[in-house]
Coordinates of C-alpha atoms (C1' of nucleotides) in Angstrom, one line a residue:
Chain N
M1 CA -5.4 110.8 -63.3
T2 CA -5.2 112.8 -60.4
D3 CA -8.8 114.4 -60.6
Q4 CA -11.1 112.0 -61.7
A5 CA -14.4 112.4 -60.3
Q6 CA -14.9 110.2 -57.3
P7 CA -17.6 111.1 -55.1
D8 CA -17.7 108.2 -52.7
S9 CA -14.1 108.1 -52.0
T10 CA -12.5 110.1 -49.3
E11 CA -9.1 112.2 -49.5
E12 CA -6.7 109.6 -48.3
T13 CA -7.9 107.0 -50.8
H14 CA -6.4 108.8 -53.4
I15 CA -2.5 108.5 -52.0
D16 CA -1.9 105.3 -53.8
E17 CA -4.7 104.7 -56.2
S18 CA -3.7 103.1 -59.4
H19 CA -5.8 102.9 -62.5
V20 CA -6.3 99.4 -61.7
I21 CA -8.0 100.4 -58.7
T22 CA -9.6 103.1 -60.5
E23 CA -11.2 100.6 -62.8
R24 CA -12.5 98.4 -59.6
R25 CA -14.1 101.5 -58.0
Q26 CA -16.0 102.0 -61.0
K27 CA -17.3 98.0 -61.1
L28 CA -18.1 98.7 -57.3
K29 CA -20.2 101.9 -58.3
A30 CA -21.9 99.8 -61.0
L31 CA -22.9 97.3 -58.2
R32 CA -23.9 99.8 -55.9
E33 CA -26.4 101.1 -58.8
V34 CA -28.0 97.6 -59.3
A35 CA -28.1 97.0 -55.6
K36 CA -30.2 100.0 -55.6
V37 CA -32.5 99.1 -58.0
T38 CA -33.0 95.3 -56.8
K39 CA -33.1 96.6 -53.1
S40 CA -30.3 94.2 -52.3
A41 CA -27.0 94.7 -50.3
V42 CA -23.7 95.2 -52.2
F43 CA -22.0 93.4 -49.4
P44 CA -24.4 90.8 -48.5
N45 CA -23.9 88.8 -45.1
D46 CA -26.7 86.3 -45.9
F47 CA -24.6 83.6 -47.3
K48 CA -23.2 80.7 -45.1
P49 CA -20.8 78.4 -46.0
E50 CA -21.0 74.9 -44.8
H51 CA -18.1 73.2 -46.2
Q52 CA -14.3 74.2 -46.4
A53 CA -11.6 73.1 -48.8
A54 CA -9.3 71.1 -46.8
A55 CA -12.2 69.1 -45.7
L56 CA -13.4 68.5 -49.0
H57 CA -10.2 67.3 -50.1
A58 CA -9.6 65.2 -47.5
E59 CA -13.0 63.2 -48.0
Y60 CA -13.5 63.2 -51.6
D61 CA -9.7 63.5 -53.2
A62 CA -9.4 59.6 -53.0
L63 CA -12.7 58.7 -54.6
D64 CA -12.3 58.4 -58.2
K65 CA -14.6 60.4 -60.8
E66 CA -17.0 57.3 -61.7
T67 CA -17.6 57.0 -58.1
L68 CA -17.8 60.6 -57.2
D69 CA -19.8 62.1 -60.0
P70 CA -23.0 60.4 -59.9
Q71 CA -23.4 60.9 -56.3
A72 CA -23.4 64.7 -56.9
I73 CA -22.9 65.5 -53.3
P74 CA -23.8 69.0 -52.6
V75 CA -21.4 71.5 -50.9
V76 CA -21.8 75.0 -49.9
V77 CA -18.4 77.2 -49.8
A78 CA -17.0 80.4 -49.8
G79 CA -13.7 82.2 -49.8
R80 CA -11.4 84.5 -52.0
M81 CA -10.8 84.1 -55.5
M82 CA -7.6 83.8 -56.6
L83 CA -7.3 82.3 -60.0
K84 CA -9.8 82.8 -62.6
R85 CA -10.0 81.1 -66.2
V86 CA -12.7 81.9 -68.3
M87 CA -13.2 80.2 -71.7
G88 CA -16.1 81.3 -73.5
K89 CA -19.2 79.6 -72.0
A90 CA -17.3 77.8 -69.1
S91 CA -15.0 78.8 -66.6
F92 CA -12.9 77.8 -63.9
A93 CA -12.2 79.5 -60.7
T94 CA -10.0 78.6 -57.8
I95 CA -11.1 80.0 -54.1
Q96 CA -9.3 79.9 -51.0
D97 CA -11.0 79.5 -47.8
S98 CA -8.7 79.4 -44.3
T99 CA -8.0 76.0 -44.8
G100 CA -6.9 75.9 -48.5
R101 CA -7.9 76.0 -52.2
I102 CA -10.7 74.5 -54.0
Q103 CA -11.5 74.8 -57.9
L104 CA -15.1 75.9 -59.1
F105 CA -16.3 74.9 -62.3
I106 CA -18.9 77.6 -63.8
N107 CA -21.1 77.1 -66.7
Q108 CA -24.3 79.0 -67.5
Q109 CA -26.2 75.6 -68.0
S110 CA -25.1 74.5 -64.5
L111 CA -26.3 77.6 -62.9
T112 CA -30.1 77.2 -61.6
D113 CA -30.9 80.9 -60.9
E114 CA -33.3 82.3 -63.1
N115 CA -30.9 85.1 -64.3
S116 CA -28.0 82.4 -64.8
E117 CA -27.2 84.2 -68.2
A118 CA -26.8 87.6 -66.2
I119 CA -24.9 86.1 -63.6
Y120 CA -22.5 84.2 -65.6
E121 CA -21.9 87.6 -67.6
A122 CA -21.0 89.5 -64.3
F123 CA -18.7 86.7 -63.0
K124 CA -16.6 87.2 -66.1
H125 CA -16.1 90.7 -64.6
W126 CA -15.3 89.7 -61.0
D127 CA -11.6 90.1 -60.0
L128 CA -9.0 88.0 -58.6
G129 CA -9.3 89.0 -54.9
D130 CA -12.9 89.1 -54.6
I131 CA -14.8 87.1 -52.1
V132 CA -17.4 84.8 -53.3
G133 CA -19.9 82.1 -52.4
A134 CA -20.8 78.8 -54.2
K135 CA -23.3 76.1 -53.9
G136 CA -22.8 73.1 -56.0
A137 CA -22.0 69.5 -56.5
M138 CA -18.8 67.7 -56.1
F139 CA -17.3 66.2 -59.1
K140 CA -13.8 65.4 -60.8
T141 CA -12.6 67.1 -63.9
K142 CA -11.1 65.0 -66.6
T143 CA -7.7 65.6 -65.4
G144 CA -9.0 64.1 -61.9
E145 CA -9.0 67.5 -60.0
L146 CA -11.6 67.6 -57.3
S147 CA -14.1 70.4 -58.1
I148 CA -17.3 71.9 -57.6
K149 CA -20.0 71.9 -60.5
V150 CA -21.6 75.4 -59.4
S151 CA -25.3 75.7 -59.4
E152 CA -25.5 79.1 -57.2
L153 CA -22.9 81.6 -57.4
R154 CA -22.7 85.2 -55.3
L155 CA -20.3 87.9 -55.1
L156 CA -20.0 88.7 -51.2
T157 CA -17.1 91.0 -51.1
K158 CA -15.8 93.4 -53.9
S159 CA -12.3 93.5 -53.5
I160 CA -10.7 96.8 -54.8
R161 CA -7.0 96.6 -54.6
P162 CA -5.3 94.0 -56.9
L163 CA -3.4 91.2 -55.3
P164 CA 0.2 90.6 -55.9
E165 CA 1.2 89.0 -59.0
K166 CA -0.5 85.6 -58.9
Y167 CA 2.4 83.3 -59.3
H168 CA 5.5 84.7 -57.8
G169 CA 3.2 86.2 -55.0
L170 CA 4.6 89.1 -52.4
N171 CA 8.4 89.4 -52.5
D172 CA 8.8 92.6 -51.0
Q173 CA 9.8 92.2 -47.2
E174 CA 8.7 95.6 -46.4
I175 CA 5.3 95.1 -47.6
K176 CA 5.0 91.5 -46.2
Y177 CA 5.6 93.2 -42.9
R178 CA 3.6 96.4 -43.2
Q179 CA 0.6 94.4 -44.9
R180 CA 0.7 91.4 -43.3
Y181 CA -2.8 90.9 -44.3
V182 CA -1.9 90.6 -47.9
D183 CA 1.1 88.5 -47.1
L184 CA -1.0 86.0 -45.4
I185 CA -3.7 85.9 -48.4
T186 CA -0.7 85.2 -50.9
S187 CA 1.9 83.3 -48.8
E188 CA 0.9 79.7 -47.5
E189 CA 4.4 79.8 -46.1
T190 CA 3.4 82.6 -44.0
R191 CA 0.0 81.3 -43.0
N192 CA 1.8 77.9 -41.8
T193 CA 4.4 79.6 -39.7
F194 CA 1.2 81.5 -37.7
K195 CA -0.3 78.1 -37.4
A196 CA 2.5 76.5 -36.0
R197 CA 3.0 79.6 -33.4
S198 CA -0.4 79.0 -32.6
K199 CA 0.2 75.2 -31.8
V200 CA 3.4 76.4 -29.9
M201 CA 1.4 78.6 -27.8
S202 CA -1.5 75.7 -27.2
A203 CA 1.0 72.8 -26.6
I204 CA 3.0 75.0 -24.0
R205 CA -0.4 76.1 -22.4
S206 CA -1.6 72.5 -21.8
F207 CA 2.0 71.5 -20.8
M208 CA 1.8 73.9 -17.8
T209 CA -1.8 73.2 -17.1
G210 CA -1.0 69.6 -17.2
N211 CA 1.8 70.1 -14.8
E212 CA -0.4 71.8 -12.3
F213 CA 0.5 75.4 -13.1
L214 CA -2.0 78.1 -12.8
E215 CA -2.3 80.5 -15.7
V216 CA -2.4 84.3 -14.4
E217 CA -2.2 87.7 -15.8
T218 CA -0.2 90.2 -13.8
P219 CA 0.1 94.0 -14.7
M220 CA 1.6 95.5 -18.0
L221 CA 1.7 98.8 -16.3
H222 CA 4.3 99.1 -14.0
P223 CA 4.6 101.9 -11.5
I224 CA 8.7 100.5 -10.9
P225 CA 10.3 98.3 -14.0
G226 CA 11.4 95.4 -12.7
G227 CA 12.5 91.6 -13.2
A228 CA 15.1 92.2 -16.3
S229 CA 18.0 94.7 -17.1
A230 CA 16.4 96.5 -19.8
K231 CA 15.4 100.1 -20.9
P232 CA 11.7 100.4 -20.3
F233 CA 9.2 102.3 -22.3
T234 CA 7.6 105.2 -20.2
T235 CA 4.1 106.4 -20.1
H236 CA 1.6 108.6 -18.1
H237 CA -1.5 107.5 -16.5
N238 CA -3.5 111.0 -16.4
A239 CA -6.2 110.3 -13.7
L240 CA -3.5 109.1 -11.1
D241 CA -0.9 111.7 -12.3
M242 CA 1.8 109.0 -12.2
Q243 CA 4.6 108.0 -14.6
M244 CA 4.2 104.1 -15.5
F245 CA 6.3 101.7 -17.3
L246 CA 5.3 99.0 -19.8
R247 CA 6.6 95.9 -18.2
I248 CA 9.9 94.3 -18.9
A249 CA 9.5 91.3 -17.3
P250 CA 6.4 89.8 -15.1
E251 CA 8.8 88.4 -12.8
L252 CA 8.3 90.2 -9.6
Y253 CA 4.7 90.2 -9.8
L254 CA 4.7 86.3 -10.4
K255 CA 7.0 85.6 -7.3
R256 CA 4.6 88.0 -5.4
L257 CA 1.9 85.4 -6.4
V258 CA 4.3 82.4 -5.2
V259 CA 4.4 84.5 -1.9
G260 CA 0.7 84.5 -1.8
G261 CA 0.2 80.7 -1.7
F262 CA 0.1 79.9 -5.7
D263 CA 3.0 77.5 -5.8
R264 CA 2.8 77.1 -9.2
V265 CA 2.2 79.7 -11.4
F266 CA 2.8 80.6 -15.1
E267 CA 2.2 83.8 -17.5
I268 CA 2.3 83.9 -21.3
N269 CA 3.4 87.4 -21.3
R270 CA 3.9 90.3 -23.9
S271 CA 7.1 92.5 -22.5
F272 CA 8.5 95.6 -23.9
R273 CA 12.0 96.9 -23.9
N274 CA 13.1 100.0 -25.4
E275 CA 16.1 98.8 -27.2
G276 CA 17.4 98.2 -30.5
L277 CA 15.8 95.7 -33.0
S278 CA 17.7 92.6 -34.6
V279 CA 16.6 89.8 -36.0
R280 CA 16.0 88.3 -32.6
H281 CA 14.7 91.4 -31.1
N282 CA 11.4 93.3 -31.4
P283 CA 10.5 95.9 -28.9
E284 CA 7.6 93.7 -27.8
F285 CA 7.9 90.3 -27.4
T286 CA 6.3 87.2 -25.9
M287 CA 7.5 84.7 -23.4
M288 CA 6.3 82.3 -20.8
E289 CA 7.8 82.8 -17.2
F290 CA 6.8 80.2 -14.6
Y291 CA 7.7 79.3 -11.2
A292 CA 7.1 76.5 -9.0
A293 CA 7.6 76.4 -5.1
Y294 CA 9.7 74.0 -3.8
T295 CA 12.0 73.5 -6.8
D296 CA 15.6 74.7 -7.7
Y297 CA 17.4 75.1 -11.1
Q298 CA 18.3 71.6 -11.5
W299 CA 14.6 70.8 -11.4
L300 CA 14.0 73.7 -13.8
M301 CA 16.3 72.6 -16.2
D302 CA 14.9 69.0 -16.7
Y303 CA 11.0 70.8 -16.9
T304 CA 12.2 73.2 -19.1
E305 CA 13.7 70.7 -21.8
Q306 CA 10.4 69.0 -21.7
C307 CA 8.4 71.9 -22.1
V308 CA 10.4 73.0 -25.3
R309 CA 10.4 69.1 -26.5
A310 CA 6.8 69.1 -26.1
A311 CA 6.5 72.5 -28.4
V312 CA 8.8 70.9 -30.9
T313 CA 7.0 67.8 -31.2
A314 CA 3.4 69.4 -31.3
V315 CA 4.5 71.0 -34.5
H316 CA 6.9 68.6 -36.2
G317 CA 6.1 65.2 -34.5
S318 CA 9.5 64.8 -33.8
A319 CA 12.3 66.4 -31.6
V320 CA 14.9 66.4 -34.4
I321 CA 14.1 69.0 -36.7
S322 CA 16.1 71.2 -39.2
Y323 CA 16.9 75.2 -38.8
D324 CA 18.9 77.1 -41.7
G325 CA 19.6 73.7 -43.0
K326 CA 21.5 72.4 -40.4
E327 CA 20.0 69.5 -37.7
V328 CA 19.0 70.4 -34.3
D329 CA 18.3 67.6 -32.2
L330 CA 16.3 68.2 -29.0
S331 CA 15.3 64.7 -28.4
K332 CA 18.4 63.8 -26.3
P333 CA 19.0 65.3 -22.7
F334 CA 20.4 69.1 -23.3
E335 CA 24.3 69.3 -22.7
R336 CA 25.1 71.5 -19.4
L337 CA 28.0 73.4 -19.2
T338 CA 29.6 76.0 -16.8
I339 CA 30.7 79.2 -18.4
V340 CA 34.4 78.5 -18.2
G341 CA 33.4 74.5 -19.4
A342 CA 32.0 76.3 -22.3
I343 CA 34.9 78.5 -23.0
Q344 CA 37.1 75.3 -23.0
K345 CA 35.1 73.2 -25.1
Y346 CA 34.6 76.1 -28.0
A347 CA 37.4 77.9 -27.6
P348 CA 40.3 75.8 -26.4
Q349 CA 43.1 78.1 -27.2
Y350 CA 42.7 79.8 -23.6
T351 CA 44.3 78.0 -20.4
L352 CA 42.5 77.5 -17.2
D353 CA 44.8 79.9 -15.7
Q354 CA 44.3 82.3 -18.3
L355 CA 40.5 82.1 -18.0
N356 CA 40.8 82.8 -13.8
D357 CA 43.1 85.9 -14.6
A358 CA 41.4 89.0 -14.3
E359 CA 43.7 91.3 -16.1
F360 CA 44.1 88.8 -19.0
L361 CA 40.5 88.4 -19.5
R362 CA 40.1 92.1 -19.4
A363 CA 42.7 92.6 -22.3
E364 CA 41.3 89.7 -24.1
I365 CA 37.8 91.1 -24.1
L366 CA 39.2 94.7 -25.2
K367 CA 40.9 92.6 -28.3
Q368 CA 37.7 91.0 -29.2
G369 CA 36.3 94.6 -29.6
T370 CA 34.2 95.0 -26.5
K371 CA 34.9 97.3 -23.3
P372 CA 34.2 95.3 -20.1
F373 CA 32.6 97.5 -17.2
D374 CA 35.4 99.1 -14.9
H375 CA 33.6 97.3 -12.0
A376 CA 33.4 93.9 -13.8
G377 CA 34.6 91.0 -11.6
L378 CA 36.0 87.7 -12.5
G379 CA 32.6 86.0 -13.2
A380 CA 31.7 88.9 -15.4
L381 CA 34.6 89.0 -17.4
Q382 CA 34.3 85.3 -18.0
L383 CA 30.8 85.9 -18.9
A384 CA 32.0 88.5 -21.3
L385 CA 34.4 86.1 -23.2
F386 CA 32.1 83.4 -23.3
E387 CA 29.8 85.7 -25.3
E388 CA 32.3 86.6 -27.7
T389 CA 34.1 83.0 -28.3
A390 CA 31.8 80.3 -27.5
E391 CA 27.8 81.7 -27.1
S392 CA 27.3 81.6 -31.0
Q393 CA 28.6 78.1 -31.6
L394 CA 26.1 76.5 -29.0
W395 CA 23.9 75.3 -32.1
Q396 CA 22.5 72.1 -30.4
P397 CA 20.5 72.8 -26.9
T398 CA 22.8 73.6 -24.3
Y399 CA 22.3 74.8 -20.9
I400 CA 25.0 77.5 -19.5
I401 CA 24.9 77.4 -15.6
N402 CA 26.3 79.1 -12.7
Y403 CA 26.2 83.0 -13.6
P404 CA 28.1 85.2 -11.5
V405 CA 26.3 87.0 -8.7
E406 CA 27.2 90.4 -10.0
V407 CA 24.9 89.8 -13.1
S408 CA 22.3 87.9 -11.5
P409 CA 20.4 90.3 -9.1
L410 CA 17.3 88.0 -8.7
A411 CA 19.3 84.7 -8.5
R412 CA 19.9 82.6 -5.1
A413 CA 23.7 82.3 -4.7
S414 CA 25.1 78.7 -5.0
D415 CA 25.5 77.2 -1.3
A416 CA 29.1 76.0 -2.5
D417 CA 30.4 79.1 -4.0
A418 CA 29.1 82.4 -3.1
E419 CA 30.3 84.2 -6.3
V420 CA 27.8 82.4 -8.3
T421 CA 24.0 81.8 -8.6
E422 CA 22.1 78.7 -9.3
R423 CA 21.3 80.0 -12.7
F424 CA 21.3 79.0 -16.3
E425 CA 20.5 80.2 -19.5
L426 CA 19.5 78.0 -22.5
F427 CA 21.2 78.3 -25.7
I428 CA 19.7 76.7 -29.1
T429 CA 21.3 77.6 -32.6
G430 CA 23.4 79.9 -31.0
R431 CA 20.8 82.0 -29.6
E432 CA 19.5 82.2 -25.7
M433 CA 16.4 80.7 -25.5
A434 CA 15.5 80.7 -21.8
N435 CA 16.8 81.9 -18.6
G436 CA 16.1 80.5 -15.1
F437 CA 17.3 80.3 -11.7
S438 CA 16.7 79.1 -8.0
E439 CA 14.9 82.5 -6.9
L440 CA 16.4 84.6 -4.1
N441 CA 14.0 84.3 -1.4
D442 CA 16.4 85.9 1.3
A443 CA 14.5 89.3 1.7
E444 CA 17.6 91.1 3.1
D445 CA 19.9 89.7 0.4
Q446 CA 17.6 90.9 -1.8
A447 CA 17.3 94.1 -0.3
A448 CA 21.0 94.4 -0.4
R449 CA 21.4 93.7 -4.2
F450 CA 18.7 96.3 -5.1
Q451 CA 20.8 98.7 -3.1
E452 CA 24.1 97.6 -5.2
Q453 CA 21.7 97.9 -8.3
M454 CA 21.0 101.4 -7.3
K455 CA 24.6 102.1 -6.9
A456 CA 25.3 101.1 -10.4
K457 CA 22.4 103.2 -11.8
E458 CA 23.8 106.0 -10.0
A459 CA 27.3 105.5 -11.7
G460 CA 25.5 105.4 -15.0
D461 CA 24.4 102.0 -15.6
D462 CA 21.0 103.2 -16.9
E463 CA 19.5 99.4 -17.3
A464 CA 20.3 98.8 -13.7
M465 CA 17.4 97.9 -11.4
Y466 CA 15.1 99.7 -9.6
Y467 CA 14.4 99.3 -5.9
D468 CA 11.2 97.8 -5.4
A469 CA 10.1 98.2 -1.9
D470 CA 7.0 96.5 -2.3
F471 CA 8.6 93.4 -3.7
I472 CA 11.2 93.3 -0.6
R473 CA 7.9 93.7 1.6
A474 CA 6.3 90.5 0.0
L475 CA 9.7 88.7 0.5
E476 CA 9.8 89.7 3.9
Y477 CA 6.5 87.5 4.6
G478 CA 8.5 84.7 3.1
M479 CA 8.6 83.3 -0.3
P480 CA 9.2 79.4 -0.3
P481 CA 12.4 78.1 -1.9
T482 CA 11.4 78.6 -5.6
G483 CA 12.6 77.7 -9.1
G484 CA 11.7 80.5 -11.9
C485 CA 12.1 80.5 -15.4
G486 CA 11.3 82.6 -19.0
I487 CA 11.4 80.9 -22.3
G488 CA 11.3 83.4 -25.2
L489 CA 8.5 82.3 -27.3
D490 CA 9.0 84.4 -30.3
R491 CA 12.8 82.8 -30.7
L492 CA 11.3 79.3 -29.9
V493 CA 8.8 79.6 -32.9
M494 CA 11.5 81.1 -34.9
L495 CA 13.4 77.8 -34.2
I496 CA 10.4 75.5 -34.7
T497 CA 9.1 77.2 -38.1
D498 CA 12.9 77.8 -39.4
S499 CA 12.5 81.5 -39.6
P500 CA 15.6 83.5 -39.9
S501 CA 14.0 86.7 -38.4
I502 CA 11.9 87.5 -35.6
R503 CA 9.6 89.6 -37.7
D504 CA 8.9 86.4 -39.8
V505 CA 7.0 84.9 -36.3
I506 CA 5.3 88.2 -35.3
L507 CA 2.1 89.2 -37.1
F508 CA 2.8 92.8 -36.9
P509 CA 6.4 93.5 -36.4
H510 CA 7.2 97.1 -35.4
M511 CA 8.7 99.3 -38.3
R512 CA 9.5 103.0 -38.9
A513 CA 6.3 105.0 -39.8
E514 CA 5.4 105.2 -43.3
A515 CA 6.6 108.0 -45.4
Chain M
rG1 C1' 25.6 104.8 -34.3
rG2 C1' 29.0 102.5 -38.1
rG3 C1' 29.4 99.2 -43.0
rG4 C1' 27.2 96.7 -46.9
rA5 C1' 22.8 95.7 -50.1
rU6 C1' 18.5 97.6 -52.2
rU7 C1' 14.4 101.3 -54.0
rU8 C1' 11.9 101.1 -62.3
rA9 C1' 4.2 100.0 -64.1
rG10 C1' -0.8 97.5 -59.1
rC11 C1' 2.8 92.9 -58.3
rU12 C1' 7.4 90.0 -59.9
rC13 C1' 11.7 92.0 -62.6
rA14 C1' 14.8 93.7 -66.9
rG15 C1' 17.1 98.0 -68.5
rC16 C1' 23.8 98.3 -72.5
rU17 C1' 29.7 103.0 -72.6
rG18 C1' 24.9 108.8 -70.3
rG19 C1' 20.6 109.8 -75.7
rU20 C1' 13.8 111.1 -70.8
rA21 C1' 12.0 103.2 -70.1
rG22 C1' 10.5 97.3 -71.1
rA23 C1' 8.6 92.0 -70.2
rG24 C1' 5.5 88.6 -67.8
rC25 C1' 1.3 89.0 -64.5
rA26 C1' -2.8 91.9 -62.9
rG27 C1' -6.4 95.2 -65.9
rU28 C1' -9.5 96.7 -70.7
rG29 C1' -11.7 94.6 -75.5
rG30 C1' -12.1 90.3 -78.6
rA31 C1' -12.1 84.3 -79.4
rC32 C1' -12.8 79.9 -76.8
rU33 C1' -18.0 74.7 -72.9
rU34 C1' -12.6 70.6 -68.6
rU35 C1' -8.8 74.8 -67.6
rU36 C1' -4.3 74.1 -64.1
rA37 C1' 0.3 80.6 -63.5
rA38 C1' -5.2 78.1 -69.2
rU39 C1' -4.4 79.8 -74.2
rC40 C1' -4.6 83.2 -78.5
rC41 C1' -5.1 88.5 -80.8
rA42 C1' -5.3 93.7 -79.3
rU43 C1' -4.7 97.2 -75.6
rU44 C1' -4.3 101.0 -71.1
rU45 C1' -0.7 101.9 -67.1
rG46 C1' 5.4 105.3 -64.7
rU47 C1' 7.2 111.9 -60.4
rC48 C1' 12.2 105.4 -62.4
rG49 C1' 12.4 106.7 -53.4
rC50 C1' 12.9 112.2 -52.3
rG51 C1' 16.0 116.9 -52.8
rG52 C1' 20.0 118.9 -55.2
rG53 C1' 24.8 118.9 -58.5
rU54 C1' 27.8 117.8 -63.1
rU55 C1' 26.1 117.4 -68.4
rC56 C1' 23.8 119.8 -74.5
rG57 C1' 21.3 115.7 -72.6
rA58 C1' 20.6 111.5 -66.2
rC59 C1' 16.9 105.7 -64.3
rC60 C1' 22.3 105.4 -65.1
rC61 C1' 27.8 109.7 -62.5
rC62 C1' 28.3 112.8 -57.9
rC63 C1' 26.6 114.7 -53.0
rG64 C1' 22.8 115.0 -49.2
rC65 C1' 18.2 112.7 -47.3
rA66 C1' 14.5 108.7 -46.7
rG67 C1' 12.4 103.4 -46.8
rU68 C1' 13.7 98.3 -46.7
rC69 C1' 16.7 94.0 -45.7
rC70 C1' 21.4 92.0 -43.7
rC71 C1' 25.8 92.5 -40.7
rU72 C1' 27.8 95.3 -36.5
rA73 C1' 27.2 97.9 -32.4
rC74 C1' 23.8 98.6 -28.4
rC75 C1' 20.8 94.7 -25.6
rA76 C1' 19.6 88.9 -21.1

RNA sequence: GGGGAUUUAGCUCAGCUGGUAGAGCAGUGGACUUUUAAUCCAUUUGUCGCGGGUUCGACCCCCGCAGUCCCUACCA
């Protein structure tokens, strides 16, 4: 089995060869020999399907056999053969195209080609997974299934690897992620998830452009990583001989555009963070950030809510959906709670006095198993306790508002309370979905905040932000008062498609290198 | 990083108190002109994740390593 003569195959193809593959390579070899004699292509590209499975079902499923059959409506289809039932001189095959499945009925008499006998015999040896093309007439079988009586049948692509088991499909999570193409062939659920993802993207895009937002593209290679607190991926540009970073967020570039006079911009962006993986973290992920001049965080909350609702409704036709077996109601106005308010609601064991007592909070957070930073102020301690006790309980859409200044270096401080910012995060199903705020547009304040971040970085916080002098220079030209928000689209798609892991909504999630 | 689960044929999965492996599907050969995961008969396929150890003997017990999944930690 290890040293069979296979002159056409390269060395690496032997790595996971099975006897099934060997068998199919033999069939392909035979096809090549026939093609040489007949001077035809082994992998022809001259067959053009004119119909798709879903449309055929939509058009003809409702017609009864007596009405449909006599019309002998001609169709041309192509797809991957997923099921095959040979019964002597007649056969059924089920093919799958990008819209669905349709059954073919093949018998020698119906084939019009002069070599019908040879074609039928050849068909018997075609494999599940092969791509075939068929011309024929619509009809219904005696059990009423819409089918095509095939008059012309061609093998368009020979498949060498066997498909997963035809009934149970692919169950191995690792193969589903590593070989998504196989998962997509076999799982309608997976196909639907990514079709839904596409709908979410276009719904959001049209919602944004419908509200006068300009779609823009900003750099993914950053000389200074900025816009979020996260560890960046580092790379190097050879010609410029400079270190560069994959962006952790597009924020600072989008705000430069607001300075430039684009009052409403958005970017559906891939960002990269060099951090751990989990069911809700992938090292590269997609979000939508948008900025609107002359708005504030109250406006942003209203707008974000509408945007999320539009995306959910685009897929489900309703804003009340189910996630992990529990209802999520996005139809009503989203609740808004301060950090302290959320703790009081979801962890009522704490008194207001305790929640305003930094020493108590510090001790309580340690008890929960987290060590707060030494320099953490009251607000940061309250936030830490919120994350420990309340965050995961925010199942229904909830805005948490007024984040402390010390953890919000790009947000505008509240005019009423200099310790907090006009910032919110949106939680749904206990997960952060969005983060937005009235932007800090005071260049000197922003410069001071960057200085604070640099001190934190020197003190060992390797996720503190860098000082971005050009961004400060931009603000010095004057940025109008602006609201800006980022929505985690992978997580939103998880919610909308009832997916338990972010990997289920990313076509090719990151995995360790194969052994 | 820590904890738990898991890894057996191409796929889906069995495998007893330790006696060197099975089924279904797929494949191959045969029967069959309306099947629906077609059916029926026959039949091929394994480095039991990898490396050590214990044992007369290891898929099974022990140790180490690796992949995957989940929890946790880290993390807007």
